[in-house]
mmCIF file of C-alpha atoms in Angstrom:
data_model
loop_
_atom_site.group_PDB
_atom_site.id
_atom_site.type_symbol
_atom_site.label_atom_id
_atom_site.label_comp_id
_atom_site.label_asym_id
_atom_site.label_seq_id
_atom_site.Cartn_x
_atom_site.Cartn_y
_atom_site.Cartn_z
ATOM 1 C CA GLU A 1 -10.899 -3.681 18.981
ATOM 2 C CA VAL A 2 -11.346 -0.461 16.740
ATOM 3 C CA GLN A 3 -14.122 -1.071 14.364
ATOM 4 C CA LEU A 4 -15.499 1.598 12.117
ATOM 5 C CA VAL A 5 -18.446 0.586 9.395
ATOM 6 C CA GLU A 6 -19.426 2.918 6.854
ATOM 7 C CA SER A 7 -23.109 3.267 5.532
ATOM 8 C CA GLY A 8 -25.702 5.472 3.640
ATOM 9 C CA GLY A 9 -24.094 5.397 0.513
ATOM 10 C CA GLU A 10 -26.237 5.051 -2.788
ATOM 11 C CA VAL A 11 -26.924 5.988 -5.936
ATOM 12 C CA ILE A 12 -27.840 9.439 -6.229
ATOM 13 C CA HIS A 13 -28.422 12.266 -8.898
ATOM 14 C CA PRO A 14 -26.521 15.572 -9.397
ATOM 15 C CA GLY A 15 -27.392 18.471 -7.129
ATOM 16 C CA GLY A 16 -29.358 16.588 -4.592
ATOM 17 C CA SER A 17 -28.181 15.786 -1.104
ATOM 18 C CA LEU A 18 -27.353 12.738 0.928
ATOM 19 C CA ARG A 19 -25.451 12.048 4.530
ATOM 20 C CA VAL A 20 -23.457 9.167 5.197
ATOM 21 C CA SER A 21 -22.407 7.448 8.904
ATOM 22 C CA CYS A 22 -19.196 6.012 10.582
ATOM 23 C CA ALA A 23 -20.406 4.071 13.749
ATOM 24 C CA ALA A 24 -17.301 3.641 15.955
ATOM 25 C CA SER A 25 -16.652 0.704 18.097
ATOM 26 C CA GLY A 26 -13.973 0.703 20.381
ATOM 27 C CA LEU A 27 -12.872 4.154 20.289
ATOM 28 C CA THR A 28 -14.676 7.564 21.542
ATOM 29 C CA LEU A 29 -15.321 9.610 18.711
ATOM 30 C CA SER A 30 -15.121 12.892 20.990
ATOM 31 C CA ASP A 31 -11.384 12.263 21.832
ATOM 32 C CA ASN A 32 -9.943 11.653 18.786
ATOM 33 C CA PHE A 33 -9.612 13.627 15.278
ATOM 34 C CA MET A 34 -11.464 12.129 12.188
ATOM 35 C CA SER A 35 -11.408 12.035 8.906
ATOM 36 C CA TRP A 36 -13.536 11.342 6.367
ATOM 37 C CA VAL A 37 -10.885 10.407 2.671
ATOM 38 C CA ARG A 38 -12.743 9.435 -0.786
ATOM 39 C CA GLN A 39 -11.587 7.123 -3.335
ATOM 40 C CA THR A 40 -11.877 7.395 -7.173
ATOM 41 C CA PRO A 41 -10.224 5.391 -10.136
ATOM 42 C CA GLY A 42 -9.371 8.604 -11.630
ATOM 43 C CA LYS A 43 -8.035 11.067 -8.415
ATOM 44 C CA GLY A 44 -7.246 8.398 -6.102
ATOM 45 C CA LEU A 45 -7.324 9.076 -2.401
ATOM 46 C CA GLU A 46 -8.067 12.443 -1.443
ATOM 47 C CA TRP A 47 -8.748 13.647 1.588
ATOM 48 C CA VAL A 48 -12.481 15.359 2.297
ATOM 49 C CA SER A 49 -13.023 16.643 5.674
ATOM 50 C CA VAL A 50 -11.795 15.893 9.688
ATOM 51 C CA ILE A 51 -13.191 17.353 13.327
ATOM 52 C CA TYR A 52 -10.879 17.702 15.579
ATOM 53 C CA SER A 53 -11.642 16.156 19.527
ATOM 54 C CA ALA A 54 -12.448 20.055 20.527
ATOM 55 C CA GLY A 55 -14.867 20.273 17.259
ATOM 56 C CA VAL A 56 -13.027 22.064 14.749
ATOM 57 C CA THR A 57 -13.612 20.860 11.040
ATOM 58 C CA TYR A 58 -11.850 21.352 8.158
ATOM 59 C CA TYR A 59 -12.683 20.656 4.300
ATOM 60 C CA ALA A 60 -10.873 20.283 1.238
ATOM 61 C CA ASP A 61 -11.997 23.144 -1.533
ATOM 62 C CA SER A 62 -13.140 20.590 -3.518
ATOM 63 C CA VAL A 63 -15.976 20.296 -1.141
ATOM 64 C CA ARG A 64 -15.926 23.011 1.358
ATOM 65 C CA GLY A 65 -19.709 25.538 1.496
ATOM 66 C CA ARG A 66 -21.309 21.829 0.279
ATOM 67 C CA PHE A 67 -20.257 19.480 2.988
ATOM 68 C CA THR A 68 -20.596 19.500 6.368
ATOM 69 C CA ILE A 69 -18.712 17.048 8.895
ATOM 70 C CA SER A 70 -20.113 15.987 12.338
ATOM 71 C CA ARG A 71 -20.798 13.970 14.906
ATOM 72 C CA ASP A 72 -23.204 12.673 17.453
ATOM 73 C CA ASP A 73 -21.488 11.740 20.986
ATOM 74 C CA SER A 74 -24.097 10.013 22.197
ATOM 75 C CA LYS A 75 -24.262 7.438 19.504
ATOM 76 C CA ASN A 76 -20.687 7.629 18.919
ATOM 77 C CA THR A 77 -20.975 7.971 15.060
ATOM 78 C CA LEU A 78 -19.727 10.663 12.476
ATOM 79 C CA TYR A 79 -20.981 12.103 9.649
ATOM 80 C CA LEU A 80 -20.509 13.384 6.246
ATOM 81 C CA GLN A 81 -23.662 15.739 4.735
ATOM 82 C CA MET A 82 -22.872 15.768 1.295
ATOM 83 C CA ASN A 83 -25.101 18.341 -0.410
ATOM 84 C CA SER A 84 -25.666 19.813 -3.975
ATOM 85 C CA LEU A 85 -23.999 16.588 -5.417
ATOM 86 C CA ARG A 86 -21.604 16.837 -8.619
ATOM 87 C CA VAL A 87 -21.203 13.798 -10.920
ATOM 88 C CA GLU A 88 -17.282 14.010 -9.798
ATOM 89 C CA ASP A 89 -18.082 13.585 -5.992
ATOM 90 C CA THR A 90 -18.373 9.724 -6.978
ATOM 91 C CA ALA A 91 -16.719 7.634 -4.708
ATOM 92 C CA VAL A 92 -15.992 5.128 -2.227
ATOM 93 C CA TYR A 93 -16.070 6.953 0.974
ATOM 94 C CA TYR A 94 -14.065 5.891 4.160
ATOM 95 C CA CYS A 95 -14.035 7.723 7.663
ATOM 96 C CA ALA A 96 -10.947 7.425 9.226
ATOM 97 C CA ARG A 97 -8.778 8.356 12.521
ATOM 98 C CA LEU A 98 -6.148 10.413 12.569
ATOM 99 C CA GLY A 99 -3.539 8.820 15.167
ATOM 100 C CA PHE A 100 -0.176 10.404 16.008
ATOM 101 C CA HIS A 101 3.027 9.337 17.176
ATOM 102 C CA ASP A 102 5.065 11.747 19.697
ATOM 103 C CA TYR A 103 8.593 12.004 18.609
ATOM 104 C CA GLY A 104 9.091 14.616 21.487
ATOM 105 C CA SER A 105 9.774 17.913 19.559
ATOM 106 C CA GLY A 106 6.389 16.941 17.308
ATOM 107 C CA LYS A 107 3.851 14.455 16.415
ATOM 108 C CA TYR A 108 3.742 12.335 13.097
ATOM 109 C CA PRO A 109 -0.023 11.826 12.249
ATOM 110 C CA PHE A 110 -1.281 9.008 10.195
ATOM 111 C CA TRP A 111 -4.678 6.953 9.410
ATOM 112 C CA ASP A 112 -4.253 4.155 11.206
ATOM 113 C CA TYR A 113 -7.977 3.018 11.518
ATOM 114 C CA TRP A 114 -10.306 2.900 8.137
ATOM 115 C CA GLY A 115 -13.633 1.757 8.341
ATOM 116 C CA GLN A 116 -14.842 -0.686 5.260
ATOM 117 C CA GLY A 117 -16.209 2.281 2.792
ATOM 118 C CA THR A 118 -19.450 3.271 1.451
ATOM 119 C CA LEU A 119 -19.778 3.976 -2.225
ATOM 120 C CA VAL A 120 -21.522 7.127 -3.313
ATOM 121 C CA THR A 121 -22.557 7.526 -6.993
ATOM 122 C CA VAL A 122 -23.803 10.998 -8.558
ATOM 123 C CA SER A 123 -25.239 10.018 -11.790
ATOM 124 C CA SER A 124 -28.315 11.125 -14.294
ATOM 125 C CA ASP B 1 -1.269 22.212 -2.239
ATOM 126 C CA ILE B 2 1.600 19.609 -2.065
ATOM 127 C CA GLN B 3 1.742 17.168 -4.716
ATOM 128 C CA MET B 4 3.173 13.656 -4.192
ATOM 129 C CA THR B 5 4.686 11.960 -7.648
ATOM 130 C CA GLN B 6 5.305 7.804 -7.394
ATOM 131 C CA SER B 7 7.300 5.756 -9.610
ATOM 132 C CA PRO B 8 6.825 3.469 -11.076
ATOM 133 C CA SER B 9 2.885 3.427 -11.534
ATOM 134 C CA SER B 10 3.129 -0.126 -11.948
ATOM 135 C CA VAL B 11 5.758 -2.637 -11.067
ATOM 136 C CA SER B 12 5.761 -6.573 -12.360
ATOM 137 C CA ALA B 13 7.802 -8.614 -9.446
ATOM 138 C CA SER B 14 8.319 -12.134 -8.235
ATOM 139 C CA VAL B 15 8.110 -13.809 -4.745
ATOM 140 C CA GLY B 16 11.112 -13.296 -3.135
ATOM 141 C CA ASP B 17 12.359 -10.239 -5.004
ATOM 142 C CA ARG B 18 13.045 -6.915 -3.569
ATOM 143 C CA VAL B 19 11.410 -4.305 -5.037
ATOM 144 C CA THR B 20 11.380 -0.538 -4.222
ATOM 145 C CA ILE B 21 8.977 2.401 -4.840
ATOM 146 C CA THR B 22 9.724 5.809 -4.735
ATOM 147 C CA CYS B 23 7.613 8.866 -3.956
ATOM 148 C CA ARG B 24 8.588 12.821 -4.387
ATOM 149 C CA ALA B 25 7.160 15.883 -2.742
ATOM 150 C CA SER B 26 6.829 18.989 -4.378
ATOM 151 C CA GLN B 27 8.658 20.604 -1.209
ATOM 152 C CA SER B 28 10.014 19.698 0.864
ATOM 153 C CA ILE B 29 8.287 18.134 3.886
ATOM 154 C CA GLY B 30 11.101 16.782 6.359
ATOM 155 C CA ASN B 31 9.433 13.169 8.025
ATOM 156 C CA ASP B 32 6.175 13.288 7.356
ATOM 157 C CA LEU B 33 5.754 10.800 5.010
ATOM 158 C CA ASN B 34 3.137 7.858 5.419
ATOM 159 C CA TRP B 35 2.407 4.254 3.306
ATOM 160 C CA TYR B 36 0.196 2.459 3.115
ATOM 161 C CA GLN B 37 -1.105 -0.602 1.255
ATOM 162 C CA GLN B 38 -4.434 -1.338 -0.172
ATOM 163 C CA ARG B 39 -5.847 -4.733 -1.124
ATOM 164 C CA PRO B 40 -8.557 -5.192 -3.782
ATOM 165 C CA GLY B 41 -12.016 -4.249 -2.139
ATOM 166 C CA LYS B 42 -10.163 -3.161 1.182
ATOM 167 C CA ALA B 43 -9.435 -0.022 2.741
ATOM 168 C CA PRO B 44 -5.704 1.358 2.496
ATOM 169 C CA LYS B 45 -3.707 0.012 5.730
ATOM 170 C CA LEU B 46 -1.224 2.133 7.324
ATOM 171 C CA LEU B 47 2.829 0.659 6.955
ATOM 172 C CA ILE B 48 4.786 2.945 7.668
ATOM 173 C CA PHE B 49 5.013 6.628 9.235
ATOM 174 C CA GLY B 50 7.264 9.340 9.600
ATOM 175 C CA ALA B 51 9.160 8.184 6.535
ATOM 176 C CA SER B 52 11.085 5.293 8.417
ATOM 177 C CA THR B 53 8.999 3.942 11.624
ATOM 178 C CA LEU B 54 7.233 0.628 10.713
ATOM 179 C CA HIS B 55 3.292 0.747 12.312
ATOM 180 C CA SER B 56 2.441 -1.900 14.287
ATOM 181 C CA GLY B 57 2.282 -5.188 13.329
ATOM 182 C CA VAL B 58 4.249 -4.797 9.394
ATOM 183 C CA PRO B 59 6.283 -7.674 8.999
ATOM 184 C CA ALA B 60 9.767 -6.337 9.121
ATOM 185 C CA ARG B 61 10.625 -7.020 5.586
ATOM 186 C CA PHE B 62 9.114 -3.535 4.818
ATOM 187 C CA SER B 63 11.326 -0.197 5.394
ATOM 188 C CA GLY B 64 11.267 3.250 4.008
ATOM 189 C CA GLY B 65 14.149 5.525 4.015
ATOM 190 C CA GLY B 66 14.463 9.286 2.939
ATOM 191 C CA SER B 67 13.920 13.069 3.621
ATOM 192 C CA GLY B 68 12.498 15.788 2.395
ATOM 193 C CA THR B 69 11.920 15.662 -1.228
ATOM 194 C CA ASP B 70 12.673 11.875 -1.796
ATOM 195 C CA PHE B 71 11.406 8.836 0.106
ATOM 196 C CA THR B 72 11.478 5.123 -0.758
ATOM 197 C CA LEU B 73 9.579 2.011 0.199
ATOM 198 C CA THR B 74 11.351 -1.065 -0.146
ATOM 199 C CA ILE B 75 10.147 -4.509 0.045
ATOM 200 C CA SER B 76 12.703 -7.045 0.678
ATOM 201 C CA SER B 77 11.564 -10.107 0.011
ATOM 202 C CA LEU B 78 8.510 -10.439 -1.601
ATOM 203 C CA GLN B 79 5.469 -12.376 -0.101
ATOM 204 C CA PRO B 80 2.369 -13.364 -1.644
ATOM 205 C CA GLU B 81 0.456 -11.519 -0.094
ATOM 206 C CA ASP B 82 2.462 -8.348 -0.740
ATOM 207 C CA PHE B 83 1.149 -7.737 -3.795
ATOM 208 C CA ALA B 84 -1.054 -4.866 -3.755
ATOM 209 C CA THR B 85 -1.387 -0.765 -4.519
ATOM 210 C CA TYR B 86 0.976 1.214 -2.701
ATOM 211 C CA TYR B 87 0.427 4.939 -1.843
ATOM 212 C CA CYS B 88 2.346 7.556 -0.231
ATOM 213 C CA GLN B 89 0.830 10.461 1.704
ATOM 214 C CA GLN B 90 2.152 13.638 3.216
ATOM 215 C CA SER B 91 1.318 14.893 6.259
ATOM 216 C CA TYR B 92 3.047 17.940 6.350
ATOM 217 C CA SER B 93 0.661 20.225 5.055
ATOM 218 C CA THR B 94 -2.182 20.228 8.348
ATOM 219 C CA PRO B 95 -4.894 19.496 7.494
ATOM 220 C CA LEU B 96 -4.599 18.899 3.426
ATOM 221 C CA TYR B 97 -3.005 15.674 3.938
ATOM 222 C CA THR B 98 -2.618 14.836 0.138
ATOM 223 C CA PHE B 99 -1.485 11.072 -1.317
ATOM 224 C CA GLY B 100 0.498 9.500 -4.161
ATOM 225 C CA GLN B 101 -1.340 8.387 -7.064
ATOM 226 C CA GLY B 102 -0.579 5.051 -6.578
ATOM 227 C CA THR B 103 1.360 1.872 -6.995
ATOM 228 C CA LYS B 104 0.590 -1.200 -8.424
ATOM 229 C CA LEU B 105 2.847 -4.369 -7.665
ATOM 230 C CA GLU B 106 1.642 -6.979 -9.820
ATOM 231 C CA ILE B 107 2.856 -10.885 -9.641
ATOM 232 C CA LYS B 108 5.348 -11.698 -12.337
#
């Protein structure tokens, strides 16, 4: 059974830094594409970042240059380092596996495994 | 960025009713459209991928349709556990996948 367990969310002041983690079991992170997706009451669900199995990373414009996604293969854990935090970064942060269905001439990507989320609150 | 617009934003229905939710993309996305269900306090759960393929374990009362820019999610006979918020999500523009704003399905 696949389990993704996030941790590290807390209340942090604007301009501060925080690292959230996602411990995986039943799934090897280095064999998969892993994402961070966040949810706010105002903007809804928003993709934040992805790390491919080969280690290539991508970021949403709203976090590029401030957030860094990484993984520790020895611990099978995904991280999101968040710097220069802003009030608008307040959200529940989910880690999620990007799965694929191969239909022959292409693939359909989707998020099929999600953690329970960790709440990051940026407030003075 | 591809914008996804769902309608309605909320809908009230009764157990046994048939409900359809619509999702429109700001440009053509082929069949690269997924649907998720989210219950309060829980993570989203994948229901449908590729616009119309049910994910493993999803009841057959759920169905998806459409292609290009217009898509639908239909629940043929609502069950109590179906009252939740539903999101569409495009998987066309790698890696910037965007969600609709959600449709809250409430008990009438």
